[in-house]
């Protein structure tokens, strides 16, 4: 059964407006995060190996081989005798990312607009062109292609990632979230509709603004 985030007991009714008990809310969120994190711990160990294999540095290769040896062979201090010298994980990931980027963005005009209902206004195509130009300009200003490439790379390495599209004022700010920066409800069948707890790194000044 899917767990629901229940914060009804946190809210209290005031004379003028509802207030929120932030301490109770933080306690509830910490409880949920701990639950999500305990379920996800085995995956995080795999993610560590995946990212280290992708980096292919001597230190990363040492950590991967030592970690696998300890889990499957025993606690040994010697390195494996046979190693892959070529960065196969890096080559595979970058090949997949380049192929997907070419599929999603084949040329400069990589998306089109079509009306959902028949348009009888003879100038509707001109209106669509204006909207398309506006969207394209804002997406380019938000560095969509560069961030989407990062999203695909994270997705190819770990098998999961998130791309947030928060609208901030009149500008569009995209945010790529690696797998370590958010926790999904483990009981949810669909990750796109699951409850999610996200990690934010903010300064004290920014935190005061949010509060």
PDB file of C-alpha atoms in Angstrom:
ATOM      1  CA  UNK A   1       0.000   0.000   0.000  1.00  0.00           C
ATOM      2  CA  UNK A   2       1.357   3.395  -0.954  1.00  0.00           C
ATOM      3  CA  UNK A   3       2.373   5.621   1.912  1.00  0.00           C
ATOM      4  CA  UNK A   4       0.895   9.079   1.911  1.00  0.00           C
ATOM      5  CA  UNK A   5       2.597  12.112   3.383  1.00  0.00           C
ATOM      6  CA  UNK A   6       0.285  13.004   6.239  1.00  0.00           C
ATOM      7  CA  UNK A   7       0.886  16.440   7.744  1.00  0.00           C
ATOM      8  CA  UNK A   8      -2.664  17.103   8.901  1.00  0.00           C
ATOM      9  CA  UNK A   9      -1.642  16.928  12.545  1.00  0.00           C
ATOM     10  CA  UNK A  10       1.033  19.562  11.968  1.00  0.00           C
ATOM     11  CA  UNK A  11      -1.324  22.343  10.950  1.00  0.00           C
ATOM     12  CA  UNK A  12      -2.952  24.469  13.624  1.00  0.00           C
ATOM     13  CA  UNK A  13      -5.770  26.963  13.194  1.00  0.00           C
ATOM     14  CA  UNK A  14      -5.183  30.546  14.224  1.00  0.00           C
ATOM     15  CA  UNK A  15      -7.599  33.426  14.560  1.00  0.00           C
ATOM     16  CA  UNK A  16      -6.650  35.032  11.250  1.00  0.00           C
ATOM     17  CA  UNK A  17      -4.872  32.401   9.182  1.00  0.00           C
ATOM     18  CA  UNK A  18      -3.473  28.894   9.371  1.00  0.00           C
ATOM     19  CA  UNK A  19      -0.002  28.498  10.782  1.00  0.00           C
ATOM     20  CA  UNK A  20       2.469  25.676  10.301  1.00  0.00           C
ATOM     21  CA  UNK A  21       4.535  24.002  12.993  1.00  0.00           C
ATOM     22  CA  UNK A  22       7.881  23.862  11.183  1.00  0.00           C
ATOM     23  CA  UNK A  23       9.524  21.672  13.829  1.00  0.00           C
ATOM     24  CA  UNK A  24       6.808  19.039  13.501  1.00  0.00           C
ATOM     25  CA  UNK A  25       7.039  19.240   9.725  1.00  0.00           C
ATOM     26  CA  UNK A  26      10.813  18.708   9.805  1.00  0.00           C
ATOM     27  CA  UNK A  27      10.426  15.743  12.139  1.00  0.00           C
ATOM     28  CA  UNK A  28       7.876  14.184   9.793  1.00  0.00           C
ATOM     29  CA  UNK A  29      10.061  14.764   6.736  1.00  0.00           C
ATOM     30  CA  UNK A  30      13.088  13.287   8.503  1.00  0.00           C
ATOM     31  CA  UNK A  31      11.079  10.198   9.395  1.00  0.00           C
ATOM     32  CA  UNK A  32      10.044   9.752   5.784  1.00  0.00           C
ATOM     33  CA  UNK A  33      13.566  10.363   4.489  1.00  0.00           C
ATOM     34  CA  UNK A  34      15.012   7.797   6.887  1.00  0.00           C
ATOM     35  CA  UNK A  35      12.432   5.258   5.739  1.00  0.00           C
ATOM     36  CA  UNK A  36      13.113   5.942   2.065  1.00  0.00           C
ATOM     37  CA  UNK A  37      16.876   5.896   2.633  1.00  0.00           C
ATOM     38  CA  UNK A  38      16.899   2.531   4.424  1.00  0.00           C
ATOM     39  CA  UNK A  39      15.106   0.911   1.509  1.00  0.00           C
ATOM     40  CA  UNK A  40      17.463   2.533  -0.997  1.00  0.00           C
ATOM     41  CA  UNK A  41      20.789   1.692   0.663  1.00  0.00           C
ATOM     42  CA  UNK A  42      21.523  -1.393  -1.498  1.00  0.00           C
ATOM     43  CA  UNK A  43      20.998   0.724  -4.622  1.00  0.00           C
ATOM     44  CA  UNK A  44      23.371   3.404  -3.380  1.00  0.00           C
ATOM     45  CA  UNK A  45      26.180   0.862  -3.078  1.00  0.00           C
ATOM     46  CA  UNK A  46      25.589  -0.122  -6.693  1.00  0.00           C
ATOM     47  CA  UNK A  47      25.515   3.524  -7.754  1.00  0.00           C
ATOM     48  CA  UNK A  48      28.894   4.063  -6.102  1.00  0.00           C
ATOM     49  CA  UNK A  49      30.359   1.253  -8.205  1.00  0.00           C
ATOM     50  CA  UNK A  50      28.728   2.575 -11.380  1.00  0.00           C
ATOM     51  CA  UNK A  51      30.099   6.091 -10.944  1.00  0.00           C
ATOM     52  CA  UNK A  52      33.558   4.818 -10.022  1.00  0.00           C
ATOM     53  CA  UNK A  53      33.580   2.595 -13.109  1.00  0.00           C
ATOM     54  CA  UNK A  54      32.579   5.573 -15.242  1.00  0.00           C
ATOM     55  CA  UNK A  55      35.394   7.763 -13.867  1.00  0.00           C
ATOM     56  CA  UNK A  56      38.074   5.131 -14.691  1.00  0.00           C
ATOM     57  CA  UNK A  57      40.734   6.930 -12.633  1.00  0.00           C
ATOM     58  CA  UNK A  58      43.327   4.756 -10.806  1.00  0.00           C
ATOM     59  CA  UNK A  59      41.751   5.596  -7.453  1.00  0.00           C
ATOM     60  CA  UNK A  60      38.267   4.780  -8.734  1.00  0.00           C
ATOM     61  CA  UNK A  61      39.433   1.484 -10.248  1.00  0.00           C
ATOM     62  CA  UNK A  62      41.067   0.556  -6.946  1.00  0.00           C
ATOM     63  CA  UNK A  63      37.885   1.275  -4.982  1.00  0.00           C
ATOM     64  CA  UNK A  64      35.726  -0.707  -7.421  1.00  0.00           C
ATOM     65  CA  UNK A  65      37.958  -3.780  -7.424  1.00  0.00           C
ATOM     66  CA  UNK A  66      38.483  -3.676  -3.648  1.00  0.00           C
ATOM     67  CA  UNK A  67      34.771  -3.235  -2.960  1.00  0.00           C
ATOM     68  CA  UNK A  68      33.747  -6.122  -5.212  1.00  0.00           C
ATOM     69  CA  UNK A  69      36.460  -8.341  -3.743  1.00  0.00           C
ATOM     70  CA  UNK A  70      35.346  -7.645  -0.186  1.00  0.00           C
ATOM     71  CA  UNK A  71      31.690  -8.318  -0.958  1.00  0.00           C
ATOM     72  CA  UNK A  72      32.137 -11.471  -3.027  1.00  0.00           C
ATOM     73  CA  UNK A  73      35.571 -12.923  -2.184  1.00  0.00           C
ATOM     74  CA  UNK A  74      36.458 -11.710   1.278  1.00  0.00           C
ATOM     75  CA  UNK A  75      38.431  -8.944   2.889  1.00  0.00           C
ATOM     76  CA  UNK A  76      41.609  -8.971   0.845  1.00  0.00           C
ATOM     77  CA  UNK A  77      44.308  -6.356   0.464  1.00  0.00           C
ATOM     78  CA  UNK A  78      45.691  -7.468  -2.887  1.00  0.00           C
ATOM     79  CA  UNK A  79      44.563  -6.046  -6.204  1.00  0.00           C
ATOM     80  CA  UNK A  80      42.968  -8.178  -8.850  1.00  0.00           C
ATOM     81  CA  UNK A  81      45.449  -9.665 -11.285  1.00  0.00           C
ATOM     82  CA  UNK A  82      43.393  -8.932 -14.402  1.00  0.00           C
ATOM     83  CA  UNK A  83      42.078  -5.441 -15.189  1.00  0.00           C
ATOM     84  CA  UNK A  84      40.391  -3.708 -18.082  1.00  0.00           C
ATOM     85  CA  UNK A  85      42.739  -0.972 -19.203  1.00  0.00           C
ATOM     86  CA  UNK A  86      40.344   0.773 -21.597  1.00  0.00           C
ATOM     87  CA  UNK A  87      37.555   2.931 -20.115  1.00  0.00           C
ATOM     88  CA  UNK A  88      34.689   0.803 -21.421  1.00  0.00           C
ATOM     89  CA  UNK A  89      32.108   2.210 -19.007  1.00  0.00           C
ATOM     90  CA  UNK A  90      32.974   5.781 -19.986  1.00  0.00           C
ATOM     91  CA  UNK A  91      32.857   4.929 -23.705  1.00  0.00           C
ATOM     92  CA  UNK A  92      29.516   3.172 -23.372  1.00  0.00           C
ATOM     93  CA  UNK A  93      27.860   5.961 -21.401  1.00  0.00           C
ATOM     94  CA  UNK A  94      29.093   8.741 -23.682  1.00  0.00           C
ATOM     95  CA  UNK A  95      28.042   6.791 -26.789  1.00  0.00           C
ATOM     96  CA  UNK A  96      24.529   6.333 -25.412  1.00  0.00           C
ATOM     97  CA  UNK A  97      24.302  10.002 -24.373  1.00  0.00           C
ATOM     98  CA  UNK A  98      25.473  11.235 -27.797  1.00  0.00           C
ATOM     99  CA  UNK A  99      23.016   8.977 -29.584  1.00  0.00           C
ATOM    100  CA  UNK A 100      20.086  10.115 -27.422  1.00  0.00           C
ATOM    101  CA  UNK A 101      21.045  13.787 -27.823  1.00  0.00           C
ATOM    102  CA  UNK A 102      20.989  13.303 -31.583  1.00  0.00           C
ATOM    103  CA  UNK A 103      17.573  11.665 -31.325  1.00  0.00           C
ATOM    104  CA  UNK A 104      16.052  14.375 -29.105  1.00  0.00           C
ATOM    105  CA  UNK A 105      17.764  17.326 -30.804  1.00  0.00           C
ATOM    106  CA  UNK A 106      18.350  16.370 -34.445  1.00  0.00           C
ATOM    107  CA  UNK A 107      18.727  19.973 -35.623  1.00  0.00           C
ATOM    108  CA  UNK A 108      18.141  23.564 -34.575  1.00  0.00           C
ATOM    109  CA  UNK A 109      14.371  23.253 -35.024  1.00  0.00           C
ATOM    110  CA  UNK A 110      13.934  20.219 -32.800  1.00  0.00           C
ATOM    111  CA  UNK A 111      10.299  20.751 -31.770  1.00  0.00           C
ATOM    112  CA  UNK A 112       7.105  21.882 -33.470  1.00  0.00           C
ATOM    113  CA  UNK A 113       3.746  23.264 -32.403  1.00  0.00           C
ATOM    114  CA  UNK A 114       0.390  22.085 -33.680  1.00  0.00           C
ATOM    115  CA  UNK A 115      -3.083  23.257 -32.624  1.00  0.00           C
ATOM    116  CA  UNK A 116      -5.178  20.771 -30.647  1.00  0.00           C
ATOM    117  CA  UNK A 117      -8.323  21.872 -32.476  1.00  0.00           C
ATOM    118  CA  UNK A 118      -8.805  23.055 -36.074  1.00  0.00           C
ATOM    119  CA  UNK A 119      -7.804  26.689 -36.519  1.00  0.00           C
ATOM    120  CA  UNK A 120      -9.813  28.733 -39.016  1.00  0.00           C
ATOM    121  CA  UNK A 121      -7.897  31.941 -38.535  1.00  0.00           C
ATOM    122  CA  UNK A 122      -5.654  32.327 -41.607  1.00  0.00           C
ATOM    123  CA  UNK A 123      -2.942  33.896 -39.443  1.00  0.00           C
ATOM    124  CA  UNK A 124      -2.776  31.035 -36.920  1.00  0.00           C
ATOM    125  CA  UNK A 125       0.466  29.672 -38.393  1.00  0.00           C
ATOM    126  CA  UNK A 126       2.105  33.041 -37.858  1.00  0.00           C
ATOM    127  CA  UNK A 127       0.917  33.000 -34.235  1.00  0.00           C
ATOM    128  CA  UNK A 128       2.362  29.503 -33.752  1.00  0.00           C
ATOM    129  CA  UNK A 129       5.675  30.654 -35.201  1.00  0.00           C
ATOM    130  CA  UNK A 130       5.823  33.511 -32.693  1.00  0.00           C
ATOM    131  CA  UNK A 131       5.067  31.158 -29.780  1.00  0.00           C
ATOM    132  CA  UNK A 132       7.626  28.670 -31.066  1.00  0.00           C
ATOM    133  CA  UNK A 133      10.278  31.374 -31.304  1.00  0.00           C
ATOM    134  CA  UNK A 134       9.493  32.558 -27.769  1.00  0.00           C
ATOM    135  CA  UNK A 135       9.713  29.026 -26.332  1.00  0.00           C
ATOM    136  CA  UNK A 136      12.901  28.260 -28.216  1.00  0.00           C
ATOM    137  CA  UNK A 137      14.525  31.470 -27.012  1.00  0.00           C
ATOM    138  CA  UNK A 138      13.685  30.793 -23.360  1.00  0.00           C
ATOM    139  CA  UNK A 139      14.765  27.145 -23.532  1.00  0.00           C
ATOM    140  CA  UNK A 140      18.092  28.153 -25.061  1.00  0.00           C
ATOM    141  CA  UNK A 141      18.520  30.830 -22.413  1.00  0.00           C
ATOM    142  CA  UNK A 142      17.951  28.130 -19.763  1.00  0.00           C
ATOM    143  CA  UNK A 143      20.689  25.972 -21.401  1.00  0.00           C
ATOM    144  CA  UNK A 144      18.244  23.135 -21.968  1.00  0.00           C
ATOM    145  CA  UNK A 145      20.512  21.081 -24.252  1.00  0.00           C
ATOM    146  CA  UNK A 146      23.512  21.249 -21.920  1.00  0.00           C
ATOM    147  CA  UNK A 147      21.440  20.314 -18.884  1.00  0.00           C
ATOM    148  CA  UNK A 148      19.541  17.628 -20.753  1.00  0.00           C
ATOM    149  CA  UNK A 149      22.877  16.069 -21.722  1.00  0.00           C
ATOM    150  CA  UNK A 150      23.830  16.026 -18.035  1.00  0.00           C
ATOM    151  CA  UNK A 151      20.454  14.468 -17.206  1.00  0.00           C
ATOM    152  CA  UNK A 152      20.981  11.727 -19.814  1.00  0.00           C
ATOM    153  CA  UNK A 153      24.476  11.053 -18.485  1.00  0.00           C
ATOM    154  CA  UNK A 154      23.195  10.658 -14.921  1.00  0.00           C
ATOM    155  CA  UNK A 155      20.391   8.447 -16.215  1.00  0.00           C
ATOM    156  CA  UNK A 156      22.777   6.254 -18.209  1.00  0.00           C
ATOM    157  CA  UNK A 157      25.155   5.750 -15.285  1.00  0.00           C
ATOM    158  CA  UNK A 158      22.770   5.164 -12.387  1.00  0.00           C
ATOM    159  CA  UNK A 159      19.520   4.304 -14.147  1.00  0.00           C
ATOM    160  CA  UNK A 160      17.643   7.146 -12.488  1.00  0.00           C
ATOM    161  CA  UNK A 161      17.786  10.945 -12.433  1.00  0.00           C
ATOM    162  CA  UNK A 162      15.389  13.887 -12.367  1.00  0.00           C
ATOM    163  CA  UNK A 163      15.001  17.028 -14.427  1.00  0.00           C
ATOM    164  CA  UNK A 164      13.029  19.789 -12.724  1.00  0.00           C
ATOM    165  CA  UNK A 165      11.333  22.587 -14.639  1.00  0.00           C
ATOM    166  CA  UNK A 166      10.527  25.218 -11.998  1.00  0.00           C
ATOM    167  CA  UNK A 167       9.308  28.531 -13.341  1.00  0.00           C
ATOM    168  CA  UNK A 168      10.943  31.400 -11.478  1.00  0.00           C
ATOM    169  CA  UNK A 169       9.316  34.692 -12.344  1.00  0.00           C
ATOM    170  CA  UNK A 170       9.437  35.140 -16.093  1.00  0.00           C
ATOM    171  CA  UNK A 171      12.576  33.045 -16.559  1.00  0.00           C
ATOM    172  CA  UNK A 172      12.881  29.288 -16.849  1.00  0.00           C
ATOM    173  CA  UNK A 173      15.463  27.649 -14.596  1.00  0.00           C
ATOM    174  CA  UNK A 174      16.189  23.968 -15.114  1.00  0.00           C
ATOM    175  CA  UNK A 175      17.709  21.817 -12.427  1.00  0.00           C
ATOM    176  CA  UNK A 176      19.250  18.377 -12.937  1.00  0.00           C
ATOM    177  CA  UNK A 177      19.024  16.223  -9.818  1.00  0.00           C
ATOM    178  CA  UNK A 178      21.444  13.281  -9.522  1.00  0.00           C
ATOM    179  CA  UNK A 179      20.134  10.087  -7.971  1.00  0.00           C
ATOM    180  CA  UNK A 180      21.737  10.903  -4.602  1.00  0.00           C
ATOM    181  CA  UNK A 181      19.871  14.205  -4.262  1.00  0.00           C
ATOM    182  CA  UNK A 182      16.310  12.945  -3.957  1.00  0.00           C
ATOM    183  CA  UNK A 183      14.417  10.095  -2.342  1.00  0.00           C
ATOM    184  CA  UNK A 184      11.310   8.530  -3.870  1.00  0.00           C
ATOM    185  CA  UNK A 185       8.558   6.678  -2.058  1.00  0.00           C
ATOM    186  CA  UNK A 186       9.665   3.022  -2.363  1.00  0.00           C
ATOM    187  CA  UNK A 187       6.056   1.804  -2.293  1.00  0.00           C
ATOM    188  CA  UNK A 188       5.001   3.834  -5.320  1.00  0.00           C
ATOM    189  CA  UNK A 189       4.572   1.998  -8.618  1.00  0.00           C
ATOM    190  CA  UNK A 190       5.073   5.092 -10.779  1.00  0.00           C
ATOM    191  CA  UNK A 191       8.122   7.266 -10.000  1.00  0.00           C
ATOM    192  CA  UNK A 192       6.589  10.211 -11.877  1.00  0.00           C
ATOM    193  CA  UNK A 193       3.709  10.420  -9.383  1.00  0.00           C
ATOM    194  CA  UNK A 194       5.541   9.208  -6.272  1.00  0.00           C
ATOM    195  CA  UNK A 195       6.124  11.267  -3.158  1.00  0.00           C
ATOM    196  CA  UNK A 196       9.606  12.749  -3.285  1.00  0.00           C
ATOM    197  CA  UNK A 197      11.949  14.318  -0.749  1.00  0.00           C
ATOM    198  CA  UNK A 198      14.600  16.481  -2.348  1.00  0.00           C
ATOM    199  CA  UNK A 199      17.958  17.609  -1.006  1.00  0.00           C
ATOM    200  CA  UNK A 200      18.642  21.357  -1.158  1.00  0.00           C
ATOM    201  CA  UNK A 201      21.980  23.007  -0.481  1.00  0.00           C
ATOM    202  CA  UNK A 202      21.342  26.608   0.499  1.00  0.00           C
ATOM    203  CA  UNK A 203      23.031  29.257   2.570  1.00  0.00           C
ATOM    204  CA  UNK A 204      21.573  30.656   5.774  1.00  0.00           C
ATOM    205  CA  UNK A 205      20.489  33.792   3.919  1.00  0.00           C
ATOM    206  CA  UNK A 206      18.640  31.753   1.284  1.00  0.00           C
ATOM    207  CA  UNK A 207      17.069  29.569   3.968  1.00  0.00           C
ATOM    208  CA  UNK A 208      15.661  32.617   5.748  1.00  0.00           C
ATOM    209  CA  UNK A 209      14.067  33.731   2.479  1.00  0.00           C
ATOM    210  CA  UNK A 210      12.344  30.359   2.066  1.00  0.00           C
ATOM    211  CA  UNK A 211      11.119  30.336   5.650  1.00  0.00           C
TER     212      UNK A 211
END
